[in-house]
Coordinates of C-alpha atoms in Angstrom, one line a residue:
M1 CA 110.7 82.5 92.1
V2 CA 108.0 85.0 91.3
G3 CA 107.2 85.3 87.6
V4 CA 106.4 88.4 85.6
G5 CA 102.7 88.9 85.0
I6 CA 100.2 91.7 84.8
A7 CA 98.8 92.8 88.2
V8 CA 95.1 93.9 88.2
G9 CA 94.2 97.3 89.8
R10 CA 96.2 100.0 91.5
R11 CA 96.5 98.2 94.8
A12 CA 98.0 94.8 95.3
P13 CA 97.2 92.7 98.4
Q14 CA 99.5 93.0 101.4
E15 CA 99.1 89.5 102.7
E16 CA 102.1 87.5 104.0
G17 CA 104.4 86.3 101.3
H18 CA 103.1 88.9 98.7
V19 CA 105.8 90.6 96.7
Q20 CA 104.9 93.2 94.1
I21 CA 107.0 92.7 90.9
Q22 CA 105.3 95.1 88.5
N23 CA 106.0 98.7 87.7
L24 CA 103.8 101.5 88.9
I25 CA 102.9 103.9 86.1
D26 CA 99.9 106.3 86.5
G27 CA 98.4 104.3 89.3
A28 CA 98.5 101.0 87.4
W29 CA 100.8 98.0 87.9
V30 CA 102.2 97.0 84.5
G31 CA 105.0 94.8 83.0
A32 CA 107.4 95.5 80.2
S33 CA 105.8 95.8 76.8
D34 CA 108.2 93.1 75.4
S35 CA 107.9 90.9 78.5
S36 CA 111.6 91.3 79.2
S37 CA 112.7 91.0 82.8
L38 CA 115.5 91.3 85.4
R39 CA 116.3 88.7 88.0
V40 CA 116.5 89.7 91.6
V41 CA 119.0 87.5 93.5
N42 CA 119.4 86.9 97.3
P43 CA 123.1 87.7 97.7
A44 CA 123.4 85.4 100.8
R45 CA 121.9 82.3 99.1
D46 CA 122.5 83.1 95.4
E47 CA 118.9 82.3 94.8
V48 CA 116.6 84.1 92.3
I49 CA 113.8 85.4 94.5
A50 CA 111.8 87.3 91.8
E51 CA 111.8 88.8 88.3
V52 CA 110.8 92.3 87.6
P53 CA 110.1 94.1 84.3
S54 CA 113.1 95.4 82.4
V55 CA 111.4 98.4 80.8
G56 CA 112.7 100.7 78.1
V57 CA 111.9 103.8 76.1
A58 CA 108.1 103.3 75.8
E59 CA 107.5 102.7 79.5
T60 CA 109.8 105.4 80.6
R61 CA 108.0 107.9 78.4
S62 CA 104.7 106.7 79.8
A63 CA 105.9 107.3 83.4
I64 CA 107.0 110.8 82.4
D65 CA 103.7 111.4 80.7
A66 CA 101.9 110.4 83.9
A67 CA 104.0 112.6 86.1
W68 CA 103.6 115.5 83.7
R69 CA 99.8 115.2 83.7
A70 CA 99.6 114.9 87.5
R71 CA 101.9 117.8 88.3
V72 CA 99.5 120.7 88.2
A73 CA 96.8 119.1 90.3
W74 CA 99.4 117.9 92.8
A75 CA 101.1 121.3 93.1
S76 CA 97.7 122.9 93.5
R77 CA 97.0 120.9 96.7
T78 CA 97.8 122.7 99.9
A79 CA 101.0 121.8 101.7
G80 CA 98.9 120.4 104.5
E81 CA 97.1 118.0 102.2
R82 CA 100.3 116.8 100.7
G83 CA 101.8 116.5 104.2
D84 CA 98.9 114.4 105.3
L85 CA 99.4 111.9 102.5
L86 CA 103.2 111.7 103.3
S87 CA 102.4 111.1 106.9
A88 CA 99.9 108.4 105.9
L89 CA 102.7 106.7 103.8
A90 CA 105.1 106.9 106.8
G91 CA 102.5 105.3 109.0
L92 CA 102.0 102.4 106.6
M93 CA 105.7 101.8 106.5
H94 CA 105.8 101.6 110.2
R95 CA 102.8 99.2 110.1
D96 CA 104.5 96.9 107.6
A97 CA 108.0 97.3 109.0
D98 CA 108.6 93.6 109.6
R99 CA 107.5 92.7 106.1
L100 CA 109.5 95.4 104.4
A101 CA 112.6 94.6 106.5
A102 CA 112.4 90.9 105.5
L103 CA 112.0 91.8 101.9
M104 CA 115.0 94.1 102.1
T105 CA 117.2 91.5 103.7
S106 CA 116.2 88.9 101.1
E107 CA 117.2 91.2 98.1
Q108 CA 120.0 93.2 99.7
G109 CA 121.5 90.9 102.4
K110 CA 121.8 93.3 105.3
P111 CA 120.9 91.9 108.8
L112 CA 117.3 92.0 109.8
A113 CA 118.0 94.4 112.7
E114 CA 119.6 96.8 110.3
A115 CA 116.8 96.4 107.8
R116 CA 114.2 97.2 110.5
G117 CA 116.3 100.3 111.4
E118 CA 116.4 101.4 107.8
I119 CA 112.6 101.2 107.5
A120 CA 112.2 103.4 110.5
Y121 CA 114.9 105.8 109.1
A122 CA 113.2 105.8 105.7
A123 CA 109.8 106.7 107.3
S124 CA 111.3 109.5 109.2
F125 CA 112.2 111.3 106.0
L126 CA 108.5 111.2 105.0
S127 CA 107.3 112.4 108.4
W128 CA 109.8 115.3 108.4
A129 CA 109.0 116.4 104.9
A130 CA 105.3 116.3 105.7
E131 CA 105.9 119.1 108.2
E132 CA 108.7 120.9 106.4
G133 CA 106.5 121.4 103.3
K134 CA 104.3 123.6 105.4
R135 CA 107.2 125.9 106.0
L136 CA 108.2 126.4 102.4
T137 CA 107.6 130.2 102.5
G138 CA 108.4 133.2 100.3
D139 CA 109.2 136.8 101.0
I140 CA 108.0 140.4 100.6
I141 CA 111.0 142.5 100.0
P142 CA 111.0 146.3 100.5
A143 CA 110.9 147.9 97.0
S144 CA 113.0 150.7 95.5
A145 CA 109.9 152.8 94.8
P146 CA 106.8 153.6 96.8
D147 CA 104.4 152.3 94.1
K148 CA 106.1 148.9 93.8
R149 CA 106.1 145.7 95.8
I150 CA 108.5 142.8 95.4
L151 CA 107.1 139.3 96.1
V152 CA 109.2 136.1 96.1
L153 CA 107.4 132.8 95.6
R154 CA 108.6 129.3 96.1
Q155 CA 107.2 126.9 93.5
P156 CA 107.8 123.2 92.7
V157 CA 110.5 122.4 90.2
G158 CA 108.1 120.0 88.4
V159 CA 108.7 116.4 87.2
T160 CA 111.6 115.0 89.1
A161 CA 113.6 111.8 88.3
I162 CA 115.0 109.9 91.2
I163 CA 117.7 107.3 90.7
T164 CA 118.7 105.3 93.8
P165 CA 121.4 102.7 94.8
W166 CA 121.2 99.2 96.2
N167 CA 122.8 99.7 99.6
F168 CA 119.9 101.5 101.2
P169 CA 117.0 100.6 98.9
A170 CA 114.2 102.2 101.1
A171 CA 115.9 105.2 102.8
M172 CA 117.5 106.5 99.6
I173 CA 114.1 106.6 98.0
T174 CA 112.2 108.4 100.8
R175 CA 115.0 110.8 101.5
K176 CA 114.4 112.2 98.0
L177 CA 110.7 111.3 97.6
G178 CA 109.6 113.1 100.8
P179 CA 110.8 116.6 100.1
A180 CA 110.0 116.2 96.3
L181 CA 106.3 115.5 97.0
A182 CA 106.1 118.0 99.9
A183 CA 107.3 120.7 97.6
G184 CA 104.7 119.8 95.0
C185 CA 106.8 117.8 92.5
T186 CA 105.7 114.6 90.8
V187 CA 108.3 111.8 90.5
V188 CA 109.7 109.0 88.3
I189 CA 111.7 106.6 90.4
K190 CA 114.3 104.3 89.0
P191 CA 115.7 102.0 91.7
S192 CA 118.8 99.9 91.4
E193 CA 118.5 96.7 89.3
L194 CA 119.8 94.8 92.3
T195 CA 117.2 95.9 94.8
P196 CA 113.9 96.9 93.0
L197 CA 111.5 95.0 95.3
S198 CA 111.8 97.5 98.2
A199 CA 111.0 100.3 95.9
L200 CA 107.9 98.6 94.5
A201 CA 106.7 97.8 98.0
I202 CA 106.9 101.5 98.8
G203 CA 105.0 102.2 95.7
E204 CA 102.2 99.9 96.9
L205 CA 102.0 101.7 100.1
A206 CA 101.9 105.1 98.3
C207 CA 98.8 103.9 96.5
E208 CA 97.3 102.6 99.7
A209 CA 98.0 106.0 101.4
G210 CA 95.9 107.7 98.7
I211 CA 98.6 109.5 96.8
P212 CA 97.0 110.3 93.4
D213 CA 97.7 108.4 90.2
G214 CA 100.8 109.7 88.4
V215 CA 102.3 111.5 91.3
V216 CA 104.6 108.5 92.1
N217 CA 105.8 106.3 89.2
I218 CA 108.4 103.5 89.6
I219 CA 110.1 101.8 86.7
T220 CA 112.7 99.0 86.7
G221 CA 115.2 98.1 84.1
E222 CA 118.7 98.8 82.8
A223 CA 120.0 102.2 83.7
G224 CA 121.2 103.2 80.3
A225 CA 117.9 102.8 78.4
I226 CA 115.9 104.5 81.1
G227 CA 118.4 107.3 81.8
D228 CA 118.7 108.3 78.2
V229 CA 114.9 109.0 78.0
L230 CA 115.0 110.9 81.3
F231 CA 117.8 113.2 80.0
D232 CA 116.3 113.7 76.6
D233 CA 112.8 114.7 77.7
D234 CA 112.7 118.4 78.6
R235 CA 109.6 117.9 80.7
V236 CA 111.9 116.3 83.3
R237 CA 113.1 119.4 85.3
K238 CA 115.2 117.8 88.1
L239 CA 117.2 114.6 88.7
S240 CA 118.4 113.4 92.1
F241 CA 121.0 110.7 92.0
T242 CA 122.9 108.7 94.6
G243 CA 125.7 106.5 93.4
S244 CA 129.3 106.5 92.2
T245 CA 131.3 109.5 91.3
R246 CA 132.1 108.0 87.9
V247 CA 128.3 107.7 87.0
G248 CA 127.7 111.2 88.5
Q249 CA 130.3 112.7 86.2
M250 CA 128.6 111.0 83.2
L251 CA 125.1 112.3 84.4
M252 CA 126.5 115.9 84.6
S253 CA 127.6 115.6 81.0
K254 CA 124.2 114.3 79.9
A255 CA 122.3 117.0 81.9
S256 CA 123.9 119.7 79.8
K257 CA 121.6 119.1 76.9
N258 CA 118.5 120.4 78.7
L259 CA 120.3 122.2 81.5
L260 CA 118.7 119.6 83.8
R261 CA 118.9 120.6 87.4
L262 CA 120.9 118.0 89.5
S263 CA 121.5 116.8 93.0
L264 CA 124.4 114.3 93.2
E265 CA 125.3 112.3 96.3
L266 CA 128.3 110.5 95.1
G267 CA 131.3 108.4 96.5
G268 CA 133.0 108.9 99.8
H269 CA 136.2 107.9 101.5
A270 CA 135.6 108.9 105.1
P271 CA 138.5 109.4 107.5
F272 CA 138.1 108.5 111.2
L273 CA 140.5 110.4 113.5
V274 CA 141.2 109.4 117.1
F275 CA 143.1 111.9 119.2
D276 CA 145.1 111.2 122.4
D277 CA 142.4 112.8 124.6
A278 CA 139.5 110.8 123.1
D279 CA 137.2 108.5 125.1
I280 CA 138.6 105.2 123.6
G281 CA 135.6 103.1 124.5
Q282 CA 133.3 105.6 122.8
A283 CA 135.6 105.8 119.7
V284 CA 135.8 102.0 119.4
G285 CA 132.0 101.6 119.7
A286 CA 131.5 104.2 117.1
A287 CA 134.1 102.7 114.8
I288 CA 132.4 99.3 114.9
A289 CA 129.0 100.8 114.1
C290 CA 130.3 103.2 111.5
K291 CA 132.6 100.8 109.7
F292 CA 130.7 97.5 109.7
R293 CA 127.1 98.5 109.3
N294 CA 125.8 97.0 106.1
A295 CA 129.1 95.0 105.8
G296 CA 130.9 98.3 105.1
Q297 CA 128.7 99.0 102.1
T298 CA 127.7 102.6 103.0
C299 CA 128.8 105.8 101.4
I300 CA 129.6 107.5 104.7
C301 CA 131.2 104.5 106.6
A302 CA 134.7 105.1 107.9
N303 CA 137.3 103.9 105.3
R304 CA 140.6 105.2 106.8
F305 CA 141.5 105.2 110.5
Y306 CA 144.1 107.6 111.8
V307 CA 145.0 107.2 115.5
Q308 CA 147.4 109.4 117.5
D309 CA 150.5 107.8 118.9
G310 CA 149.5 108.0 122.6
V311 CA 146.4 105.8 122.2
Y312 CA 147.3 103.9 119.0
D313 CA 148.1 100.6 120.8
E314 CA 145.1 100.7 123.1
F315 CA 142.6 101.7 120.3
A316 CA 144.0 99.0 117.9
A317 CA 143.8 96.3 120.6
R318 CA 140.2 97.1 121.7
F319 CA 139.1 97.6 118.1
A320 CA 140.5 94.2 117.1
E321 CA 138.7 92.5 120.0
A322 CA 135.4 94.1 119.0
I323 CA 135.9 93.1 115.4
E324 CA 136.6 89.5 116.3
N325 CA 133.3 89.3 118.2
L326 CA 131.2 90.3 115.2
T327 CA 128.9 87.6 113.9
V328 CA 128.9 87.0 110.1
G329 CA 126.1 85.1 108.3
D330 CA 122.8 85.2 106.6
G331 CA 121.1 88.5 107.4
A332 CA 117.8 86.7 107.8
R333 CA 119.1 84.9 110.9
E334 CA 118.6 86.8 114.2
G335 CA 121.8 87.9 115.8
V336 CA 123.8 88.2 112.6
Q337 CA 125.7 91.5 112.6
V338 CA 127.5 91.3 109.2
G339 CA 125.8 90.0 106.1
P340 CA 127.1 89.2 102.6
L341 CA 128.5 91.6 100.1
I342 CA 126.1 92.5 97.3
N343 CA 127.7 90.4 94.6
D344 CA 130.8 88.5 93.5
A345 CA 132.4 91.7 92.0
A346 CA 132.1 93.4 95.4
V347 CA 134.0 90.5 97.2
E348 CA 136.7 90.5 94.5
K349 CA 137.2 94.3 95.0
V350 CA 137.7 93.8 98.8
E351 CA 140.1 91.0 98.2
S352 CA 142.1 93.0 95.8
H353 CA 142.4 95.9 98.2
V354 CA 143.5 93.6 101.0
A355 CA 146.0 91.9 98.8
D356 CA 147.4 95.3 97.7
A357 CA 147.8 96.4 101.3
R358 CA 149.7 93.2 102.1
S359 CA 152.0 93.7 99.2
H360 CA 152.9 97.2 100.5
G361 CA 153.8 95.9 103.9
A362 CA 150.5 96.1 105.9
K363 CA 149.8 93.6 108.6
V364 CA 146.3 91.9 108.6
T365 CA 145.6 91.3 112.3
V366 CA 142.0 90.2 112.1
G367 CA 140.1 88.7 109.2
G368 CA 141.5 89.2 105.8
K369 CA 139.7 86.3 104.1
R370 CA 136.4 85.1 102.9
V371 CA 134.0 83.4 105.4
H372 CA 132.1 80.3 104.3
P373 CA 128.9 79.9 106.3
K374 CA 127.4 76.4 105.6
G375 CA 124.8 76.3 102.8
L376 CA 125.3 80.0 101.8
A377 CA 126.8 81.8 98.8
D378 CA 130.5 82.6 98.7
R379 CA 130.0 86.3 99.2
F380 CA 130.9 86.7 102.9
Y381 CA 134.1 88.5 103.9
A382 CA 135.4 88.5 107.5
P383 CA 135.5 91.8 109.3
T384 CA 139.1 92.8 108.9
L385 CA 141.6 95.0 110.7
I386 CA 144.8 96.1 108.9
K387 CA 147.6 97.8 110.7
G388 CA 150.2 99.9 109.0
M389 CA 148.2 101.7 106.3
T390 CA 150.3 103.9 104.1
P391 CA 149.3 106.5 101.4
D392 CA 150.5 104.3 98.5
M393 CA 148.0 101.6 99.3
V394 CA 144.9 101.4 97.1
L395 CA 142.6 101.3 100.2
A396 CA 144.1 104.6 101.4
R397 CA 143.0 106.3 98.2
E398 CA 139.9 104.4 97.0
E399 CA 136.6 103.4 98.7
T400 CA 136.7 99.7 99.5
F401 CA 133.0 99.3 100.2
G402 CA 133.5 96.3 102.4
P403 CA 134.2 95.3 106.0
V404 CA 137.9 96.3 106.0
A405 CA 139.3 98.8 108.5
P406 CA 142.9 100.0 107.8
V407 CA 144.6 101.9 110.6
A408 CA 147.6 104.3 110.6
R409 CA 149.4 106.4 113.2
F410 CA 149.7 110.1 113.4
T411 CA 151.6 112.4 115.7
E412 CA 150.2 116.0 115.5
E413 CA 146.8 117.5 114.9
R414 CA 148.0 119.3 111.7
E415 CA 149.2 116.0 110.3
A416 CA 145.9 114.3 111.0
I417 CA 143.9 117.0 109.2
E418 CA 146.3 116.9 106.2
L419 CA 145.9 113.1 106.0
A420 CA 142.1 113.4 106.3
N421 CA 141.8 116.0 103.6
A422 CA 144.2 114.3 101.2
S423 CA 141.3 112.8 99.2
E424 CA 139.3 113.9 96.2
Y425 CA 136.2 112.9 98.1
G426 CA 134.4 115.1 100.7
L427 CA 131.3 113.3 101.9
A428 CA 131.8 112.4 105.6
A429 CA 134.5 112.5 108.2
Y430 CA 134.7 111.5 111.9
F431 CA 136.9 112.5 114.8
F432 CA 137.1 111.9 118.5
T433 CA 138.4 114.2 121.2
R434 CA 137.4 115.6 124.6
D435 CA 139.2 118.9 124.0
A436 CA 136.5 121.6 123.2
S437 CA 138.9 123.9 121.4
R438 CA 140.2 121.0 119.2
L439 CA 136.7 119.9 118.5
M440 CA 135.9 123.2 116.8
R441 CA 139.3 123.6 115.1
V442 CA 139.2 120.2 113.5
A443 CA 135.5 120.3 112.6
E444 CA 136.1 123.6 110.7
A445 CA 139.3 122.3 109.0
L446 CA 137.9 119.1 107.6
E447 CA 136.9 119.4 104.0
Y448 CA 133.7 117.4 104.2
G449 CA 130.0 118.0 104.0
I450 CA 129.2 115.9 107.1
V451 CA 131.4 115.7 110.2
G452 CA 130.8 113.4 113.1
A453 CA 132.4 114.9 116.2
N454 CA 132.4 112.2 118.8
D455 CA 129.6 110.7 116.7
G456 CA 129.8 107.7 114.4
G457 CA 126.2 108.0 113.2
P458 CA 125.4 111.5 112.2
S459 CA 122.6 110.8 109.6
T460 CA 119.2 112.0 110.6
A461 CA 116.1 113.3 108.7
Q462 CA 116.4 116.9 110.1
A463 CA 120.0 117.5 109.1
P464 CA 121.5 118.3 105.7
F465 CA 123.2 115.3 104.0
G466 CA 125.6 115.8 101.2
G467 CA 129.2 116.3 100.2
V468 CA 131.8 118.5 98.6
K469 CA 134.6 117.9 96.0
H470 CA 134.0 114.7 94.1
S471 CA 131.3 113.6 96.5
G472 CA 128.8 115.8 94.7
F473 CA 126.6 118.7 95.5
G474 CA 123.1 119.4 96.8
R475 CA 121.7 118.5 100.2
E476 CA 119.1 116.0 101.4
G477 CA 117.4 116.2 104.8
G478 CA 115.8 119.0 106.9
R479 CA 114.7 122.3 105.5
Y480 CA 117.7 122.3 103.1
A481 CA 116.2 119.5 101.1
M482 CA 113.2 121.6 100.2
D483 CA 115.5 124.0 98.3
E484 CA 116.5 121.2 96.0
Y485 CA 112.9 120.7 94.8
S486 CA 111.7 124.3 94.6
E487 CA 112.2 127.2 92.3
I488 CA 112.3 130.9 93.3
K489 CA 110.1 133.3 91.4
Y490 CA 110.4 137.0 91.8
I491 CA 107.4 139.2 91.1
S492 CA 107.8 143.0 90.7
W493 CA 104.3 144.5 91.3
Q494 CA 103.5 148.0 90.1
L495 CA 100.6 149.3 92.1

């Protein structure tokens, strides 16, 4: 276990085995003023791998102070200069990809192959934002009088708070950090208490890339104490949050005090539709990747599978075979495809959903129980297929956030759309068909911010990511993300 101490200087060495555990405030690595700390636990082995500061009011204010002081100079840099620094940070992430992936697997549990993929994905947001910032342009609008001109400028929002979850501890930071910095904002990042090490490692690389002191600040600790300061300080002009709908609703209430601008990427409950005319092999492959990535702990993974009568039996049989062939174990071991759930509460939630489905008559055909790899923690759940899902089951209404795939039949297209839309959530949805007309009809009818049409992996840096209904609002990715971190100023110029 790594103990809490004071790191010297703004850059820590990157040698093998090095893990940064201090907070980054105004270019310096610091601990909590009262020496309090949080334990970081490897979920696969139930081992404490580090302790990080558990900061409070004083340190959060210091981080805001630093971001506030740095904001004018950072916004005054050209878009090209900011982009060069973001590109440098992306390059360093690629350079250290193996180290960052191993660190992520140790604190989050996902398989190494997935962790490496996430590092590349995370860097892509920085690279895209580096270029997109150069295209953050304004307008000259024809005026109503010959002696007037109307100018529209795009300017940075200002100090931005970023709160990220544990399931994608690198990508959820860079997806927000990239466009925020590209637009000229300075940031205070609060990562999940469960996975702070990936965030601090990115902070080290930001320093190495030459991003100025105070532009990127990273603080760790309990969400309540840090959040209250962020919401009370009117110098914080924007907050971007990824997490549960329940917490998002609470943040909206707190934001009303200072009319804090919000972006909220909240819960999901994605339907996965398979029509009679689908390519079943393609649909099964996409279902495996979409459902069991990160052990089902993703906000856009498929949660409800609806399969048309004509292909139900074939799809269910081929899906079951593919599920049975998945390898469960410690994510640090090569070849593992499904790692542990993040903590004991997560496993208990999965078990309760499966038990409820059984009590309502569902049939568990694959999995449905914990897996006990030798020498590891009791946090592994077998990839599971449940047939006979009905609307009265909890897993048909709530996000399971685990490796459980419930399947139900449907007969008509209209019925499938109604089942898919019968949710308070609207983040992602998937469907598979080879009928071009149906593809457009269904895509337009689904009430979701992201739709994968014959595609189980729609997330990419250049596309807008976000939901509707109780899945939040705002978009991350592509040119749309720049709107979240910029303000529009209208200038009426009398000649």
